[in-house]
Short mmCIF file of C-alpha atoms in Angstrom, two decimals:
data_model
loop_
_atom_site.label_atom_id
_atom_site.label_comp_id
_atom_site.label_asym_id
_atom_site.label_seq_id
_atom_site.Cartn_x
_atom_site.Cartn_y
_atom_site.Cartn_z
CA MET A 1082 0.00 0.00 0.00
CA GLU A 1083 1.32 3.39 -0.96
CA ARG A 1084 1.19 5.92 1.82
CA ARG A 1085 1.18 9.66 1.38
CA GLN A 1086 4.40 11.03 2.79
CA LEU A 1087 3.99 13.50 5.62
CA THR A 1088 5.33 16.96 5.01
CA HIS A 1089 7.50 18.34 7.78
CA GLU A 1090 4.84 20.95 8.59
CA ILE A 1091 2.11 18.37 9.08
CA ALA A 1092 4.41 16.06 11.02
CA SER A 1093 5.39 18.91 13.30
CA GLU A 1094 1.72 19.69 13.94
CA GLU A 1095 0.91 16.11 14.81
CA LEU A 1096 3.97 15.48 16.93
CA PRO A 1097 2.33 16.38 20.29
CA ALA A 1098 -0.44 13.86 19.65
CA PHE A 1099 2.14 11.27 18.60
CA ALA A 1100 4.13 11.86 21.80
CA LEU A 1101 0.93 11.33 23.80
CA GLY A 1102 0.14 8.13 21.90
CA ALA A 1103 -3.10 9.80 20.77
CA LEU A 1104 -2.74 9.21 17.01
CA ASP A 1105 -4.51 6.39 15.21
CA ALA A 1106 -2.35 3.48 14.08
CA GLU A 1107 -2.01 4.65 10.48
CA ASP A 1108 -1.09 8.20 11.40
CA SER A 1109 1.45 6.85 13.90
CA ALA A 1110 3.05 4.76 11.17
CA GLY A 1111 3.37 7.79 8.91
CA MET A 1112 4.88 9.76 11.76
CA ALA A 1113 7.38 7.03 12.54
CA GLU A 1114 8.52 7.09 8.92
CA HIS A 1115 8.95 10.83 9.02
CA LEU A 1116 10.84 10.69 12.32
CA ALA A 1117 13.29 8.21 10.86
CA GLU A 1118 14.28 10.84 8.32
CA CYS A 1119 13.89 14.13 10.21
CA PRO A 1120 16.41 15.07 12.92
CA PHE A 1121 14.42 18.23 13.77
CA CYS A 1122 11.29 16.30 14.60
CA ARG A 1123 13.32 13.74 16.57
CA GLU A 1124 14.73 16.51 18.74
CA ASP A 1125 11.28 18.08 19.05
CA LEU A 1126 9.88 14.71 20.13
CA ARG A 1127 12.62 14.30 22.71
CA GLN A 1128 11.63 17.61 24.29
CA LEU A 1129 7.93 16.72 24.27
CA ASP A 1130 8.78 13.38 25.87
CA ASP A 1131 10.59 15.26 28.63
CA VAL A 1132 7.43 17.25 29.30
CA LEU A 1133 5.39 14.05 29.44
CA GLY A 1134 7.80 12.66 32.03
CA LEU A 1135 7.24 15.74 34.18
CA LEU A 1136 3.48 15.47 33.79
CA GLY A 1137 3.64 12.13 35.60
CA THR A 1138 4.56 13.89 38.84
CA VAL A 1139 1.19 15.63 39.10
CA VAL A 1140 -0.80 12.87 40.78
CA PRO A 1141 -1.66 12.21 44.42
CA GLN A 1142 1.31 10.47 46.00
CA GLU A 1143 0.92 7.16 47.76
CA ALA A 1144 3.53 4.60 48.78
CA PRO A 1145 3.34 1.02 47.50
CA SER A 1146 3.17 -1.76 50.08
CA PRO A 1147 6.49 -2.53 51.83
CA GLY A 1148 6.21 -6.08 50.50
CA LEU A 1149 6.68 -4.84 46.95
CA ARG A 1150 10.19 -3.62 47.74
CA ASP A 1151 11.07 -7.05 49.11
CA ARG A 1152 9.67 -8.80 46.04
CA VAL A 1153 11.51 -6.58 43.57
CA LEU A 1154 14.81 -6.86 45.39
CA ALA A 1155 14.47 -10.63 45.81
CA ARG A 1156 13.99 -11.00 42.08
CA VAL A 1157 16.97 -8.78 41.37
CA ALA A 1158 19.14 -10.68 43.83
CA ALA A 1159 18.14 -13.96 42.18
CA GLU A 1160 19.03 -12.58 38.76
CA ALA A 1161 22.31 -11.16 40.05
CA GLY A 1162 23.19 -14.66 41.26
CA VAL A 1163 22.52 -16.15 37.85
CA THR A 1164 24.48 -13.61 35.90
CA ARG A 1165 27.63 -14.03 37.98
CA THR A 1166 28.26 -17.45 36.44
CA ALA A 1167 30.96 -17.76 33.80
CA ASP A 1168 30.27 -16.98 30.19
CA ARG A 1169 29.64 -19.92 27.96
CA PRO A 1170 30.61 -20.14 24.29
CA ALA A 1171 27.07 -19.93 22.94
CA LEU A 1172 26.27 -16.96 25.13
CA ARG A 1173 29.45 -14.98 25.32
CA LEU A 1174 28.43 -12.37 22.77
CA LEU A 1175 25.41 -11.44 24.82
CA PRO A 1176 25.45 -8.86 27.60
CA ARG A 1177 24.68 -10.29 30.99
CA TRP A 1178 21.12 -9.09 31.14
CA ALA A 1179 20.51 -10.87 27.85
CA GLN A 1180 22.04 -14.02 29.28
CA ALA A 1181 19.55 -13.87 32.12
CA VAL A 1182 16.74 -13.45 29.62
CA LEU A 1183 18.13 -16.27 27.54
CA ALA A 1184 18.27 -18.53 30.56
CA THR A 1185 14.66 -17.62 31.24
CA ALA A 1186 13.71 -18.24 27.62
CA ALA A 1187 15.44 -21.61 27.78
CA ALA A 1188 13.29 -22.68 30.69
CA LEU A 1189 10.22 -21.39 28.91
CA VAL A 1190 11.01 -23.39 25.80
CA LEU A 1191 11.55 -26.42 27.99
CA VAL A 1192 8.06 -26.15 29.38
CA LEU A 1193 6.46 -25.52 26.04
CA THR A 1194 8.18 -27.83 23.64
CA GLY A 1195 9.50 -30.75 25.60
CA ALA A 1196 11.98 -32.73 23.57
CA VAL A 1197 13.19 -29.91 21.35
CA ALA A 1198 13.78 -27.78 24.40
CA MET A 1199 15.69 -30.58 26.10
CA LEU A 1200 18.04 -30.58 23.13
CA LEU A 1201 18.53 -26.82 23.34
CA TYR A 1202 18.99 -27.06 27.04
CA GLY A 1203 21.73 -29.64 26.70
CA GLN A 1204 23.50 -27.85 23.92
CA TRP A 1205 23.57 -24.58 25.79
CA GLN A 1206 25.25 -26.41 28.64
CA ILE A 1207 23.44 -24.49 31.29
CA ARG A 1208 22.98 -27.46 33.54
CA ARG A 1209 25.14 -25.76 36.13
CA GLU A 1210 22.54 -23.04 36.33
CA LEU A 1211 19.64 -25.34 37.04
CA ASP A 1212 19.53 -24.43 40.69
CA ALA A 1213 19.61 -20.76 39.91
CA LEU A 1214 16.93 -21.25 37.31
CA ARG A 1215 14.71 -22.96 39.84
CA ALA A 1216 15.17 -19.95 42.06
CA GLU A 1217 13.94 -17.96 39.13
CA GLN A 1218 10.63 -19.70 38.78
CA GLY A 1219 8.89 -16.50 39.77
CA GLU A 1220 10.77 -14.70 37.05
CA ILE A 1221 9.79 -17.22 34.42
CA ALA A 1222 6.22 -17.16 35.61
CA SER A 1223 6.03 -13.42 35.17
CA ILE A 1224 7.30 -13.47 31.59
CA LEU A 1225 5.02 -16.38 30.79
CA ALA A 1226 1.85 -15.57 32.63
CA GLN A 1227 2.00 -11.86 33.13
CA PRO A 1228 -0.06 -10.94 30.12
CA ALA A 1229 2.87 -12.49 28.27
CA TRP A 1230 2.43 -14.01 24.85
CA TRP A 1231 4.54 -16.04 22.47
CA ALA A 1232 4.39 -17.25 18.91
CA PRO A 1233 6.40 -19.71 16.85
CA VAL A 1234 8.56 -18.03 14.23
CA THR A 1235 8.15 -19.99 11.03
CA ALA A 1236 10.44 -20.15 8.03
CA GLU A 1237 9.32 -19.16 4.55
CA ALA A 1238 8.92 -22.02 2.10
CA GLY A 1239 12.18 -23.59 1.03
CA GLN A 1240 14.12 -22.51 4.10
CA GLY A 1241 14.37 -25.90 5.79
CA GLN A 1242 12.61 -26.67 9.05
CA PRO A 1243 9.32 -24.84 9.49
CA VAL A 1244 9.84 -23.52 13.02
CA VAL A 1245 13.05 -21.54 13.42
CA GLY A 1246 12.41 -19.77 16.68
CA ARG A 1247 9.99 -18.14 19.03
CA LEU A 1248 8.98 -14.61 19.87
CA TYR A 1249 8.05 -13.87 23.47
CA LEU A 1250 6.33 -10.58 24.26
CA GLN A 1251 5.99 -8.77 27.51
CA GLU A 1252 3.37 -6.15 28.21
CA GLY A 1253 4.47 -2.85 26.73
CA ASP A 1254 7.17 -2.72 24.14
CA THR A 1255 9.69 -5.42 24.99
CA GLY A 1256 10.07 -8.94 23.68
CA VAL A 1257 12.63 -11.68 23.31
CA LEU A 1258 13.33 -13.33 19.98
CA VAL A 1259 14.93 -16.76 20.31
CA ILE A 1260 16.19 -18.15 17.01
CA ASP A 1261 17.11 -21.81 16.58
CA GLY A 1262 17.45 -22.92 13.00
CA LEU A 1263 18.44 -20.05 10.72
CA ALA A 1264 21.51 -20.73 8.59
CA PRO A 1265 24.71 -18.79 9.33
CA LEU A 1266 25.20 -15.97 6.81
CA VAL A 1267 28.18 -15.08 4.70
CA PRO A 1268 30.33 -12.25 6.11
CA GLY A 1269 28.80 -8.85 5.38
CA GLN A 1270 25.22 -10.01 5.74
CA VAL A 1271 22.90 -9.80 8.73
CA TYR A 1272 19.40 -10.91 9.57
CA GLN A 1273 17.14 -7.93 10.18
CA VAL A 1274 13.95 -7.98 12.23
CA TRP A 1275 10.97 -5.96 10.97
CA LEU A 1276 7.84 -5.14 12.88
CA ILE A 1277 4.84 -4.83 10.60
CA ARG A 1278 2.23 -2.23 11.33
CA ALA A 1279 -1.48 -2.60 10.57
CA ASP A 1280 -0.98 -0.82 7.24
CA ASN A 1281 1.90 -3.14 6.25
CA THR A 1282 4.66 -0.59 6.76
CA ARG A 1283 7.81 -2.00 8.33
CA VAL A 1284 9.85 -0.70 11.24
CA SER A 1285 13.30 -2.11 11.88
CA ALA A 1286 13.69 -3.77 15.27
CA GLY A 1287 17.38 -4.58 15.00
CA VAL A 1288 19.82 -6.92 13.29
CA PHE A 1289 21.45 -10.14 14.38
CA THR A 1290 23.60 -12.99 13.20
CA VAL A 1291 23.45 -16.62 14.26
CA ASP A 1292 26.24 -18.78 15.59
CA ALA A 1293 27.39 -22.04 14.04
CA SER A 1294 24.59 -23.88 15.81
CA GLN A 1295 22.10 -21.57 14.02
CA ARG A 1296 21.02 -19.82 17.17
CA ALA A 1297 20.60 -16.27 18.35
CA THR A 1298 18.74 -14.51 21.12
CA LEU A 1299 17.94 -10.85 21.11
CA ILE A 1300 15.76 -8.32 22.81
CA VAL A 1301 13.26 -6.78 20.45
CA THR A 1302 11.85 -3.40 21.36
CA ALA A 1303 8.83 -2.05 19.53
CA PRO A 1304 8.63 1.68 18.83
CA GLY A 1305 5.40 2.48 20.69
CA THR A 1306 3.81 -0.69 22.00
CA TRP A 1307 3.18 -4.16 20.58
CA THR A 1308 -0.47 -3.36 19.99
CA ALA A 1309 0.59 -1.20 17.04
CA TYR A 1310 1.93 -4.21 15.11
CA GLN A 1311 0.32 -7.07 13.28
CA GLY A 1312 3.40 -9.16 12.58
CA MET A 1313 7.15 -9.67 12.62
CA GLY A 1314 9.36 -10.62 9.69
CA ILE A 1315 13.04 -11.42 9.22
CA THR A 1316 14.97 -10.60 6.04
CA ILE A 1317 18.61 -10.90 4.99
CA GLU A 1318 20.22 -7.48 4.61
CA PRO A 1319 23.70 -6.01 4.12
CA GLY A 1320 25.63 -5.73 7.40
CA PRO A 1321 26.58 -4.55 9.79
CA ALA A 1322 23.72 -2.07 10.24
CA GLY A 1323 21.02 -3.53 8.01
CA SER A 1324 18.77 -1.49 5.72
CA PRO A 1325 16.32 1.36 6.31
CA GLY A 1326 13.60 -0.80 4.73
CA PRO A 1327 13.50 -4.48 3.80
CA THR A 1328 15.41 -5.22 0.58
CA GLY A 1329 16.43 -8.86 0.92
CA PRO A 1330 14.39 -12.06 0.88
CA ARG A 1331 12.05 -12.69 3.82
CA VAL A 1332 13.24 -15.88 5.50
CA ALA A 1333 10.94 -16.15 8.51
CA GLY A 1334 8.26 -14.39 10.50
CA CYS A 1335 5.19 -14.65 12.66
CA SER A 1336 1.82 -13.00 13.12
CA LEU A 1337 1.04 -10.78 16.09
CA ALA A 1338 -2.67 -10.82 15.34
CA ASP A 1339 -3.54 -12.79 18.47
CA TRP A 1340 -1.55 -10.38 20.60
CA GLN A 1341 -3.47 -7.49 19.10
CA SER A 1342 -6.76 -9.02 20.05
CA GLY A 1343 -5.73 -9.45 23.65
CA GLY A 1344 -3.01 -12.10 23.83
CA LEU A 1345 -3.35 -14.85 26.39
CA MET B 1349 28.76 12.74 56.23
CA ALA B 1350 28.91 10.79 52.99
CA ARG B 1351 27.26 12.45 50.03
CA GLU B 1352 24.23 10.65 48.68
CA PRO B 1353 25.06 9.15 45.27
CA SER B 1354 23.32 10.78 42.31
CA ASP B 1355 20.94 8.90 40.06
CA GLN B 1356 23.60 8.92 37.36
CA GLU B 1357 26.14 7.36 39.71
CA LEU B 1358 23.64 4.72 40.76
CA MET B 1359 22.86 3.95 37.13
CA ALA B 1360 26.57 3.46 36.48
CA SER B 1361 26.65 1.01 39.41
CA LEU B 1362 23.62 -0.72 37.96
CA GLN B 1363 25.49 -1.23 34.70
CA ARG B 1364 28.12 -3.03 36.76
CA ARG B 1365 25.33 -5.28 38.10
CA ASP B 1366 25.38 -3.83 41.61
CA HIS B 1367 21.96 -4.72 42.89
CA GLN B 1368 22.33 -2.49 45.94
CA ALA B 1369 22.15 0.42 43.52
CA LEU B 1370 18.72 -0.75 42.45
CA ALA B 1371 17.58 -0.76 46.08
CA LEU B 1372 18.60 2.89 46.42
CA LEU B 1373 16.93 3.82 43.14
CA TYR B 1374 13.81 1.99 44.25
CA ASP B 1375 13.71 3.90 47.53
CA ARG B 1376 14.11 7.12 45.62
CA HIS B 1377 11.60 6.60 42.82
CA ALA B 1378 9.17 3.79 43.66
CA ARG B 1379 6.65 6.08 45.27
CA SER B 1380 6.26 8.38 42.27
CA VAL B 1381 6.25 5.42 39.87
CA TYR B 1382 3.59 3.59 41.87
CA SER B 1383 1.49 6.70 42.34
CA LEU B 1384 1.37 7.39 38.61
CA ALA B 1385 0.50 3.77 37.81
CA LEU B 1386 -2.20 3.82 40.49
CA HIS B 1387 -3.67 7.06 39.20
CA ILE B 1388 -3.94 5.58 35.71
CA LEU B 1389 -5.05 2.06 36.60
CA ARG B 1390 -7.08 2.72 39.79
CA ASP B 1391 -6.05 -0.72 41.00
CA ARG B 1392 -3.38 -1.28 43.66
CA ALA B 1393 -2.39 -4.76 42.56
CA ALA B 1394 -2.07 -3.70 38.92
CA ALA B 1395 -0.12 -0.59 39.93
CA GLU B 1396 2.29 -2.72 41.98
CA ASP B 1397 2.74 -5.05 39.01
CA VAL B 1398 3.64 -2.10 36.79
CA THR B 1399 6.01 -0.72 39.44
CA GLN B 1400 7.73 -4.08 39.72
CA GLU B 1401 8.10 -4.36 35.95
CA VAL B 1402 9.50 -0.85 35.66
CA PHE B 1403 12.25 -1.54 38.20
CA LEU B 1404 13.01 -5.01 36.88
CA GLN B 1405 13.37 -3.55 33.40
CA LEU B 1406 15.71 -0.90 34.80
CA TRP B 1407 17.78 -3.68 36.34
CA ARG B 1408 17.81 -5.86 33.23
CA GLU B 1409 18.29 -3.15 30.65
CA PRO B 1410 19.93 -0.13 32.31
CA GLN B 1411 21.44 0.83 28.97
CA ARG B 1412 18.00 1.71 27.66
CA TYR B 1413 18.02 4.64 30.02
CA LEU B 1414 21.55 5.77 29.37
CA GLU B 1415 20.95 5.77 25.66
CA GLU B 1416 18.14 8.24 26.03
CA ARG B 1417 19.91 10.58 28.46
CA GLY B 1418 18.09 13.14 30.56
CA PRO B 1419 17.18 12.89 34.24
CA LEU B 1420 16.14 9.46 35.46
CA GLY B 1421 13.00 10.40 37.39
CA PRO B 1422 10.95 11.81 34.49
CA TRP B 1423 12.22 9.03 32.23
CA LEU B 1424 10.98 6.40 34.67
CA LEU B 1425 7.61 8.11 34.78
CA ARG B 1426 7.39 8.00 30.98
CA VAL B 1427 8.12 4.29 31.00
CA THR B 1428 5.56 3.84 33.78
CA ARG B 1429 2.90 5.82 31.95
CA ASN B 1430 3.38 3.85 28.72
CA ARG B 1431 3.16 0.51 30.52
CA ALA B 1432 0.13 1.52 32.55
CA ILE B 1433 -1.71 2.93 29.53
CA ASP B 1434 -0.96 -0.20 27.54
CA LEU B 1435 -2.41 -2.31 30.34
CA LEU B 1436 -5.40 0.00 30.66
CA ARG B 1437 -6.17 -0.18 26.96
CA ARG B 1438 -5.92 -3.94 26.92
CA SER B 1439 -8.02 -4.46 30.01
CA SER B 1440 -10.60 -1.94 28.82
CA ARG B 1441 -11.18 -3.65 25.50
CA GLU B 1442 -14.02 -5.84 26.67
CA ARG B 1443 -15.82 -2.85 28.07
CA TRP B 1444 -15.63 -0.79 24.93
CA PRO B 1445 -17.48 0.94 23.42
CA ALA B 1446 -18.94 1.74 26.85
CA ARG B 1447 -15.62 3.48 27.27
CA PRO B 1448 -14.21 5.97 26.48
CA ASP B 1449 -15.97 8.23 28.90
CA ALA B 1450 -15.19 11.77 29.78
CA ARG B 1451 -16.51 11.98 33.31
CA GLY B 1452 -16.07 15.40 34.77
CA ALA B 1453 -14.73 13.95 38.01
CA ASP B 1454 -11.59 12.80 36.21
CA LEU B 1455 -10.78 16.12 34.75
CA HIS B 1456 -9.46 18.07 37.69
CA VAL B 1457 -5.75 18.54 38.08
CA PRO B 1458 -4.85 16.70 41.28
CA ASP B 1459 -2.74 18.43 43.88
CA PRO B 1460 0.57 16.81 44.63
CA SER B 1461 0.67 15.62 48.22
CA PRO B 1462 4.17 14.31 48.79
CA GLY B 1463 4.92 12.19 51.81
CA PRO B 1464 7.91 12.68 54.11
CA ASP B 1465 10.07 10.14 52.31
CA GLU B 1466 9.43 11.44 48.82
CA HIS B 1467 12.49 12.32 46.83
CA VAL B 1468 12.84 16.04 46.46
CA TRP B 1469 12.87 16.22 42.68
CA SER B 1470 9.30 15.12 42.22
CA VAL B 1471 7.96 17.37 44.96
CA ALA B 1472 9.52 20.48 43.48
CA LEU B 1473 8.53 19.46 39.99
CA ALA B 1474 4.97 18.53 40.80
CA THR B 1475 4.42 22.03 42.11
CA ARG B 1476 5.94 23.62 39.02
CA VAL B 1477 4.03 21.39 36.62
CA HIS B 1478 0.82 21.92 38.56
CA GLU B 1479 1.25 25.67 38.23
CA ALA B 1480 1.98 25.32 34.52
CA LEU B 1481 -1.18 23.27 34.01
CA GLY B 1482 -3.06 26.03 35.78
CA GLU B 1483 -2.09 28.39 32.95
CA LEU B 1484 -3.85 26.21 30.37
CA SER B 1485 -7.52 26.61 29.55
CA ASP B 1486 -9.95 24.04 30.97
CA ALA B 1487 -10.44 22.63 27.48
CA GLN B 1488 -6.68 22.21 27.00
CA ARG B 1489 -6.25 20.52 30.39
CA GLN B 1490 -9.13 18.21 29.58
CA VAL B 1491 -7.54 16.76 26.44
CA ILE B 1492 -4.18 16.34 28.17
CA GLU B 1493 -5.90 14.53 31.03
CA LEU B 1494 -7.83 12.24 28.70
CA ALA B 1495 -4.83 11.43 26.54
CA TYR B 1496 -2.15 11.18 29.20
CA PHE B 1497 -3.99 9.58 32.12
CA ARG B 1498 -6.80 7.77 30.29
CA GLY B 1499 -4.98 6.79 27.11
CA LEU B 1500 -7.62 8.06 24.69
CA THR B 1501 -6.72 8.76 21.08
CA GLN B 1502 -7.78 12.01 19.48
CA ARG B 1503 -10.58 10.20 17.67
CA GLU B 1504 -11.83 8.63 20.91
CA MET B 1505 -11.72 12.02 22.61
CA ALA B 1506 -13.73 13.56 19.77
CA ASP B 1507 -16.38 10.84 20.20
CA ALA B 1508 -16.42 11.10 23.99
CA LEU B 1509 -16.59 14.88 24.04
CA GLY B 1510 -18.92 15.23 21.06
CA LEU B 1511 -16.46 17.50 19.29
CA PRO B 1512 -15.18 17.55 15.70
CA LEU B 1513 -11.89 15.68 15.33
CA GLY B 1514 -10.20 18.82 14.02
CA THR B 1515 -11.10 20.70 17.19
CA VAL B 1516 -9.62 17.99 19.37
CA LYS B 1517 -6.45 17.90 17.28
CA THR B 1518 -6.00 21.63 17.65
CA ARG B 1519 -6.55 21.42 21.40
CA VAL B 1520 -4.06 18.61 21.87
CA ARG B 1521 -1.45 20.39 19.81
CA THR B 1522 -1.80 23.76 21.46
CA ALA B 1523 -2.12 22.28 24.96
CA LEU B 1524 1.09 20.26 24.91
CA ARG B 1525 3.05 22.93 23.03
CA ARG B 1526 1.87 25.53 25.51
CA LEU B 1527 2.76 23.34 28.47
CA ALA B 1528 6.25 22.77 27.08
CA GLU B 1529 6.63 26.49 26.51
CA ILE B 1530 5.59 27.40 30.08
CA LEU B 1531 7.86 24.80 31.65
CA THR B 1532 10.81 25.94 29.56
CA ARG B 1533 10.05 29.58 30.35
CA ASP B 1534 10.01 28.77 34.07
CA GLY B 1535 13.35 26.99 33.84
CA VAL B 1536 11.89 23.78 35.19
CA TRP B 1537 14.75 21.70 33.86
CA SER B 1538 17.17 23.17 36.35
CA ASP B 1539 15.03 21.55 39.10
CA VAL B 1540 15.29 18.15 37.51
CA SER B 1541 19.00 17.69 37.08
#
């Protein structure tokens, strides 16, 4: 679908509503495209965002229950324990927070897919972390059950095995993409993740490569929130930064339609 | 007496996976984060869930904050607002189109009432922002309230208020621009950092 390009004047007029999240999905998509190209509007948006942060102070103040502090810090302490373990070959390129997420994702896959997950589990050699993972059951439960949602990422025809990974979404704008089964690329190429808006426009959500065992794990952050997107696709693009819009063949993807209608 | 570490220093410690730093940041900001979530969601359990997620995200992905720069407090409130509104929109779906509503009772600007343990930045700021909101017209405050605290789109506001979409768009634009102008004029940023 061809979309009318926003002029700078119109974009500038609609920027306050965009910052407030008060535009309809299609108008938001047009604005996101303009922002990608316009440094003036990006700076303008940054200043409006600052104002919106300040606006959050103007509410009656009330303290949360003391128990909440204990729960948050217990979770953090559990995660801190996990991430102190030594790096492993399959994980060493990931920052430590991503390793914690990966460990969580591994346990999630285990629950959901049985035998396949056992294989992953063994190959990642995280047996030493089993105890720590058990301590993290609350953590896993929150990503799984807290209006969390996941979908299998399926390969396009002719790309080998049909399921090449999973996408796990948390409430808001954050998700974890776990890839297991995309072929390693030649040097100079990367896989690029695209989030697909309701009107079929694409927004880049980052690039990645896979290791020799065809795996990768990355955090995917949606501009705005997940509800603005109907799907996710992966293409092969020139590295290291990828492309502004998809140019290479689509190799895999998944629908976010269920998430849009309310998720789990 | 030892100087209290700044938010920036605590964030640097957080990057080094010092979980004590998170405890200090929690003590400093949890009240304002929770209060905003509670004001939006009107549900203590849901507001605590959002608060927990905001601080866990800060722990897991501290670099997301550093990349964006600016003072931590307002940034946390933006993250909180987005999460809470997302939850509100999702949980409200079944009730629509009964919602959106534009009940008059929601449209006042609440007075900040900081407690004794509240971190100083949000107390000073709440007063300044409250005064700035007071310079807007009632109609301008109304659209900011509906969009920011209730998560309504311009189209939903037009339906709820029985106004043409163009009128709502103009109000939203002028309201937020005016608010930004007043806060900049009053040098509010020097209170934040």
